[in-house]
Amino acid sequence: MRFFSDNAAAACPQVLAAIAEANRLDTAYDGDAWSKRLDGALSALFETEVAALWVSTGTAANGLALATLCPPYGGIVCHRTAHIQVDECGGPEFYTGGARLLLAEGEGAKLTPETVDGLIADIRPEVHQVQARALSFTNASEYGCVYTPQETAALGALCRARGLGFHVDGARFANAVAGQGCAPADLSWRAGVDALSFGFTKNGGLSAECLVFFRPDLAEEARIRRKRAGHLLSKGRYLAAQILAMIEGDLWLANARAANAAASRLAEAAGGDRLLYPVEANEMFVRVSAAEAASLRAQGADFYDWGPGEARLVTSWDSDPAQVDALAAAIRAL
Amino acid sequence: MRFFSDNAAAACPQVLAAIAEANRLDTAYDGDAWSKRLDGALSALFETEVAALWVSTGTAANGLALATLCPPYGGIVCHRTAHIQVDECGGPEFYTGGARLLLAEGEGAKLTPETVDGLIADIRPEVHQVQARALSFTNASEYGCVYTPQETAALGALCRARGLGFHVDGARFANAVAGQGCAPADLSWRAGVDALSFGFTKNGGLSAECLVFFRPDLAEEARIRRKRAGHLLSKGRYLAAQILAMIEGDLWLANARAANAAASRLAEAAGGDRLLYPVEANEMFVRVSAAEAASLRAQGADFYDWGPGEARLVTSWDSDPAQVDALAAAIRAL
Amino acid sequence: MRFFSDNAAAACPQVLAAIAEANRLDTAYDGDAWSKRLDGALSALFETEVAALWVSTGTAANGLALATLCPPYGGIVCHRTAHIQVDECGGPEFYTGGARLLLAEGEGAKLTPETVDGLIADIRPEVHQVQARALSFTNASEYGCVYTPQETAALGALCRARGLGFHVDGARFANAVAGQGCAPADLSWRAGVDALSFGFTKNGGLSAECLVFFRPDLAEEARIRRKRAGHLLSKGRYLAAQILAMIEGDLWLANARAANAAASRLAEAAGGDRLLYPVEANEMFVRVSAAEAASLRAQGADFYDWGPGEARLVTSWDSDPAQVDALAAAIRAL
Amino acid sequence: MRFFSDNAAAACPQVLAAIAEANRLDTAYDGDAWSKRLDGALSALFETEVAALWVSTGTAANGLALATLCPPYGGIVCHRTAHIQVDECGGPEFYTGGARLLLAEGEGAKLTPETVDGLIADIRPEVHQVQARALSFTNASEYGCVYTPQETAALGALCRARGLGFHVDGARFANAVAGQGCAPADLSWRAGVDALSFGFTKNGGLSAECLVFFRPDLAEEARIRRKRAGHLLSKGRYLAAQILAMIEGDLWLANARAANAAASRLAEAAGGDRLLYPVEANEMFVRVSAAEAASLRAQGADFYDWGPGEARLVTSWDSDPAQVDALAAAIRAL
């Protein structure tokens, strides 16, 4: 009963099949047949013309997007607990050439127009202080909460008004879309998003993320930076094939729904009082005493502690229903 | 009859099998069972204790190695036609934070102690000029020539005397070792090499390179930089598994030998006068008139022009013997 | 009655005389007679062997020191209100190549071992998070408070224990030394400081700061970085001459004492209740209502508001005693 | 008889007087009365609206200009012997965040449209190679040659056609203008120049260069980068005052004419055969045997050797006519 991360799950069979199918000589880098289909496939999915680049990690996708949206002397507004702040070892600073993360607050690891406005209002508009030039949030958030289309659009409006580039770290974007039951466009360009790190690895890929630009003019620079950063794989078709396999036939959505459903079952078992945040995607943060946590582990459950008296449980596309039911029962019995 | 690059070849079956075998939940990043075996496997291969990091591209391996060996204000001696100079879009500058490539000459894209000494002698030893801090060469070279253990050791001695870090870009290191029939150690640490970008992708991998540090104390910094650059894949076991599959059982050597043998057959057919450089690995650069090139292409051969009256033909681990024979015959018949 | 900043004061006559005296042909950069005396003069002042580099701004001195003490992938602990964080437009990020400032709390803009330890304890010691590699504080602090030798030594001990480089931003170091009545060594190397940005501009210089390394081995790298950053002036003797003029004869100390004395007179007039922080150097932060501030301004006083109901008053080496007395009287009369 | 550099000459009396005149309290940074007059004064001089920033060194001016004109992943075309390549310790790489200098040839250290076109034609227009994004030349050149308005305009046209930013390193721009007898506009914006590092230090300043943007929209970014690099001096009025003192009353031109005239007298004495390049500004490069060089030195002349059998002699605004005549006589007598 392993619920410690979707980050380490197996790849789904269709992805492995697509890799095998792509295992033949083709043009190197992104000149192959698979890579060339990427713009079209993502444009269809998002119902607008986009430029789409495969990369192998979310940190790379985030770094490339942010370097394209923020100059070296600019600031990037993000949540104090954002992945780009706490889990990428300074990747944004490296990619941008020294931009600064400007940390805002918000419940459930979610920014709000108020917290962002407050942060920016404190910056003197002069050369002595780093000025905000971009905003980045994570959807689903680091606490498994989801920005709705309306919430996204409100921040998008703020970005336009302030002249900020707008990036979404979508390592679990599929889970966010599945949770909202909306169109991918509603959580991206229709809400003012300029660039999206669209994650596939956590959702059943082997190693594939898609950096989607809703302003396709930004993509040329990102393609150059991708090469320069060593992220232009010579056999890029294997990455493109993974993404295409997950998009075509809506596997990405089915996988995310499966993971979300498993989390919902666990949340139902936990009940409202235990939940630190509403479970809106595939992560659950719960209050458990040390004894309770030990009891769950004694029954075979594997998960992370997340602070004193708190635990994180993550479901994934391949969470075993029997294990989910067993864990749900164990939680109920606490 | 495709001889345009080994960079775009298929992955070999053992590599795909290893990926399938690794397709199960394990610890993320490099905490999994496969990644943990990497140091040991490479140490055994190199007959000394090494630290080994998987990465997905040669550009990343080179950039990480050079950033570890050269400060932002230093210079990296390399050949004027080195891959790091002409094919990585400034990757070394990005990774090092602004170091400069110092370009030396040499036949067959190979540095010599004389060309390197001459270059360094021209630098005034004062703060106004960028001082050399590292040396990097490619083995096999960009023209398919191989540095022998003696040649490598001579440059290694120069590096020690000058206080330069010594890096080898080994995108085709397997072909170099196969060509020399020596131990991997002879072309690396025994000759003074500090860090090696050991390539697997061109040699039958799907997407895997191994950055090998012969001074293991350098690896900690490289691991941090790898994360920061977005090259620490969350499912790193798929990269480790590829490398292990190719090392264990000496598949890397068998593949390289096959590619080299195919190139030798073509070289024999071409004869000495046509060859721009001796064929010592898996690349052949030949003099052909435009009419001759057209004739070969009319017979189905696929290759790059490499300047006026010159062509490059590259064999790979899976070059079809029948196609090699057919091309050899076509070359003989020119 | 201008009390808004020491940063904009005139240069003192001895400094102008020294510049005039240096106005003759000599070797360029730092090869001249004045620059060559710098190491010796500062070593004498600090009672130990130091390496001393002139630069023209505090931001440059800070950036060069931090780049020498912290790698691009490291973190620099500083106070949330430190000058390097709020007033240098990302200078540290630029100089270090993307290091991150790690923000700690503390009364009076002063770090304590407790706040620093707490900050570091929250960092997971793994490649996903930016690790602290240096600590920097400002003495006198941004709120005019002074770290004592004991407080400095406590943080120095913490730095040694944690393996952090220790930098002091001493834009008002002279005021701190004057305030403590101790030896310059007591607030620097004897307390474990590795590098000090020793400010002269605010203290009567025209444009001169001295970057002092108490580990002289660090200076070579800093000299290279200074050139690279465009801070190696071709007529460096004018900077060296300013510093020498202020050190020789203890003008630096006399000027600082004058400024501090003026601030003390104002503090006495204000009385304890108005003071936000103890006045230990040449800055006073006071509580004043809007009406009171307007009243002082109506009487000719010039100063900055520093938040609602708060004002900052800064004295300088040349604060006019009559003006100080007049302002003191006006404050008393509020 | 010191002819080794104009870089180390004294400052002229008017400059020192202007500094003394500016020695009073004013607003810090560039908010003072002198700094505010800079845009206007330079706009008048160049007969168009410009934005002008003081900085203290040419390396800083060049770095800021290039960072504004070239992205981190771009290339800057310059001469193989350009100051930015051989004398700034990688300053351009530091300021741009890793851009690359692309080295072209040309007689007298001067680029030509042909050499630049040839260089660019060799770059494959794809992400694997660093693409040219800016061009920078030095006027007067590193060998004392001057680009005419026509030559400048030809390179300006090339820049427009290729989409390159156009920067002129004008450490000796005054000498170039004096040599051509043209308007400053003719060697700058009328010929397509975007940014000029206008040097005053070598021409009688104490420490002042002026970065002039002929596209004023570029200046905002440069102002931010200046602060970030530690080049926004708190008492900037002393720099502005120097520049104003030299511009108002055309002191800059008088000083440059004096230096050029001295060089011309030496060139006349040397005669055509000895001259490596025509003497068009204030530098002379001559062929002299070791014995001849020793003879000149025995007579009190001070200058640099510039390669085997070559010497460089530099005159300055304050070259003593008697010394110039003495040296001229000594050269004639060789």
mmCIF file of C-alpha atoms in Angstrom, chain D residues 125-244:
data_model
loop_
_atom_site.group_PDB
_atom_site.id
_atom_site.type_symbol
_atom_site.label_atom_id
_atom_site.label_comp_id
_atom_site.label_asym_id
_atom_site.label_seq_id
_atom_site.Cartn_x
_atom_site.Cartn_y
_atom_site.Cartn_z
ATOM 1 C CA PRO D 125 20.753 29.014 -38.503
ATOM 2 C CA GLU D 126 19.520 26.465 -35.986
ATOM 3 C CA VAL D 127 19.386 25.972 -32.260
ATOM 4 C CA HIS D 128 22.639 24.005 -32.090
ATOM 5 C CA GLN D 129 24.773 27.019 -32.846
ATOM 6 C CA VAL D 130 25.071 30.372 -31.142
ATOM 7 C CA GLN D 131 23.461 32.957 -33.408
ATOM 8 C CA ALA D 132 24.846 36.468 -33.793
ATOM 9 C CA ARG D 133 22.629 39.021 -32.075
ATOM 10 C CA ALA D 134 24.883 42.027 -31.739
ATOM 11 C CA LEU D 135 27.982 43.601 -33.193
ATOM 12 C CA SER D 136 30.525 45.653 -31.295
ATOM 13 C CA PHE D 137 33.541 47.506 -32.551
ATOM 14 C CA THR D 138 36.024 49.896 -31.036
ATOM 15 C CA ASN D 139 36.483 53.394 -32.448
ATOM 16 C CA ALA D 140 39.281 54.391 -32.480
ATOM 17 C CA SER D 141 40.339 50.763 -32.844
ATOM 18 C CA GLU D 142 42.805 48.825 -30.731
ATOM 19 C CA TYR D 143 45.437 49.732 -33.307
ATOM 20 C CA GLY D 144 44.649 53.412 -33.363
ATOM 21 C CA CYS D 145 42.718 53.233 -36.635
ATOM 22 C CA VAL D 146 39.462 55.070 -37.076
ATOM 23 C CA TYR D 147 36.232 53.881 -38.661
ATOM 24 C CA THR D 148 34.967 56.647 -40.928
ATOM 25 C CA PRO D 149 31.301 57.631 -40.937
ATOM 26 C CA GLN D 150 30.947 55.658 -44.173
ATOM 27 C CA GLU D 151 32.568 52.541 -42.752
ATOM 28 C CA THR D 152 30.438 52.823 -39.646
ATOM 29 C CA ALA D 153 27.297 53.232 -41.720
ATOM 30 C CA ALA D 154 28.142 50.190 -43.818
ATOM 31 C CA LEU D 155 28.343 48.063 -40.679
ATOM 32 C CA GLY D 156 25.215 49.765 -39.370
ATOM 33 C CA ALA D 157 23.357 48.720 -42.504
ATOM 34 C CA LEU D 158 24.597 45.174 -42.070
ATOM 35 C CA CYS D 159 23.358 45.182 -38.469
ATOM 36 C CA ARG D 160 19.915 46.343 -39.506
ATOM 37 C CA ALA D 161 19.739 43.748 -42.265
ATOM 38 C CA ARG D 162 20.816 40.960 -39.933
ATOM 39 C CA GLY D 163 18.846 42.117 -36.915
ATOM 40 C CA LEU D 164 21.949 42.784 -34.827
ATOM 41 C CA GLY D 165 22.232 45.344 -32.082
ATOM 42 C CA PHE D 166 25.090 47.761 -32.801
ATOM 43 C CA HIS D 167 27.439 48.861 -30.056
ATOM 44 C CA VAL D 168 30.520 51.041 -30.269
ATOM 45 C CA ASP D 169 33.232 50.830 -27.654
ATOM 46 C CA GLY D 170 34.318 54.452 -27.675
ATOM 47 C CA ALA D 171 37.014 54.469 -25.026
ATOM 48 C CA ARG D 172 38.747 56.782 -27.517
ATOM 49 C CA PHE D 173 35.635 58.013 -29.319
ATOM 50 C CA ALA D 174 36.763 61.582 -28.787
ATOM 51 C CA ASN D 175 39.995 60.823 -30.616
ATOM 52 C CA ALA D 176 38.044 59.218 -33.442
ATOM 53 C CA VAL D 177 35.762 62.223 -33.814
ATOM 54 C CA ALA D 178 38.703 64.589 -33.636
ATOM 55 C CA GLY D 179 40.525 62.506 -36.222
ATOM 56 C CA GLN D 180 37.603 62.521 -38.635
ATOM 57 C CA GLY D 181 36.637 66.105 -38.042
ATOM 58 C CA CYS D 182 33.024 65.065 -38.256
ATOM 59 C CA ALA D 183 30.031 65.438 -35.964
ATOM 60 C CA PRO D 184 29.682 62.906 -33.113
ATOM 61 C CA ALA D 185 26.366 61.966 -34.718
ATOM 62 C CA ASP D 186 28.161 60.875 -37.881
ATOM 63 C CA LEU D 187 30.064 58.189 -36.025
ATOM 64 C CA SER D 188 27.065 57.036 -34.053
ATOM 65 C CA TRP D 189 23.311 57.156 -34.594
ATOM 66 C CA ARG D 190 23.424 58.526 -38.124
ATOM 67 C CA ALA D 191 25.411 55.427 -38.977
ATOM 68 C CA GLY D 192 23.015 53.100 -37.185
ATOM 69 C CA VAL D 193 24.708 52.774 -33.790
ATOM 70 C CA ASP D 194 22.355 51.789 -30.962
ATOM 71 C CA ALA D 195 24.635 52.281 -27.965
ATOM 72 C CA LEU D 196 27.976 53.965 -27.405
ATOM 73 C CA SER D 197 30.443 53.646 -24.561
ATOM 74 C CA PHE D 198 31.696 57.217 -24.673
ATOM 75 C CA GLY D 199 35.000 57.409 -22.862
ATOM 76 C CA PHE D 200 36.164 60.337 -20.774
ATOM 77 C CA THR D 201 38.707 58.742 -18.446
ATOM 78 C CA LYS D 202 41.458 58.363 -21.066
ATOM 79 C CA ASN D 203 40.732 61.865 -22.292
ATOM 80 C CA GLY D 204 41.295 63.826 -19.104
ATOM 81 C CA GLY D 205 38.605 62.558 -16.783
ATOM 82 C CA LEU D 206 39.294 61.199 -13.352
ATOM 83 C CA SER D 207 36.973 58.254 -13.665
ATOM 84 C CA ALA D 208 33.945 58.728 -15.869
ATOM 85 C CA GLU D 209 32.454 57.102 -18.917
ATOM 86 C CA CYS D 210 29.102 57.820 -20.450
ATOM 87 C CA LEU D 211 26.885 55.064 -21.807
ATOM 88 C CA VAL D 212 24.786 56.707 -24.503
ATOM 89 C CA PHE D 213 21.681 55.052 -25.897
ATOM 90 C CA PHE D 214 20.449 56.330 -29.232
ATOM 91 C CA ARG D 215 17.371 54.217 -28.692
ATOM 92 C CA PRO D 216 16.320 55.727 -25.370
ATOM 93 C CA ASP D 217 13.872 52.856 -24.775
ATOM 94 C CA LEU D 218 16.889 50.654 -24.019
ATOM 95 C CA ALA D 219 18.035 52.819 -21.162
ATOM 96 C CA GLU D 220 15.531 51.670 -18.569
ATOM 97 C CA GLU D 221 16.886 48.133 -18.620
ATOM 98 C CA ALA D 222 20.436 49.454 -18.544
ATOM 99 C CA ARG D 223 19.665 51.571 -15.482
ATOM 100 C CA ILE D 224 18.398 48.500 -13.658
ATOM 101 C CA ARG D 225 21.416 46.457 -14.680
ATOM 102 C CA ARG D 226 23.721 49.297 -13.609
ATOM 103 C CA LYS D 227 22.303 49.237 -10.105
ATOM 104 C CA ARG D 228 22.458 45.456 -9.942
ATOM 105 C CA ALA D 229 26.100 45.481 -10.995
ATOM 106 C CA GLY D 230 27.057 47.935 -8.268
ATOM 107 C CA HIS D 231 27.712 50.756 -10.716
ATOM 108 C CA LEU D 232 25.101 53.170 -9.421
ATOM 109 C CA LEU D 233 27.361 55.280 -7.229
ATOM 110 C CA SER D 234 25.664 56.902 -4.283
ATOM 111 C CA LYS D 235 27.423 60.173 -4.985
ATOM 112 C CA GLY D 236 26.924 59.977 -8.710
ATOM 113 C CA ARG D 237 27.062 63.714 -9.064
ATOM 114 C CA TYR D 238 30.858 63.508 -9.086
ATOM 115 C CA LEU D 239 30.728 61.397 -12.239
ATOM 116 C CA ALA D 240 28.103 63.528 -13.913
ATOM 117 C CA ALA D 241 30.063 66.658 -13.079
ATOM 118 C CA GLN D 242 33.164 65.303 -14.795
ATOM 119 C CA ILE D 243 31.281 64.489 -17.970
ATOM 120 C CA LEU D 244 29.485 67.821 -18.021
#
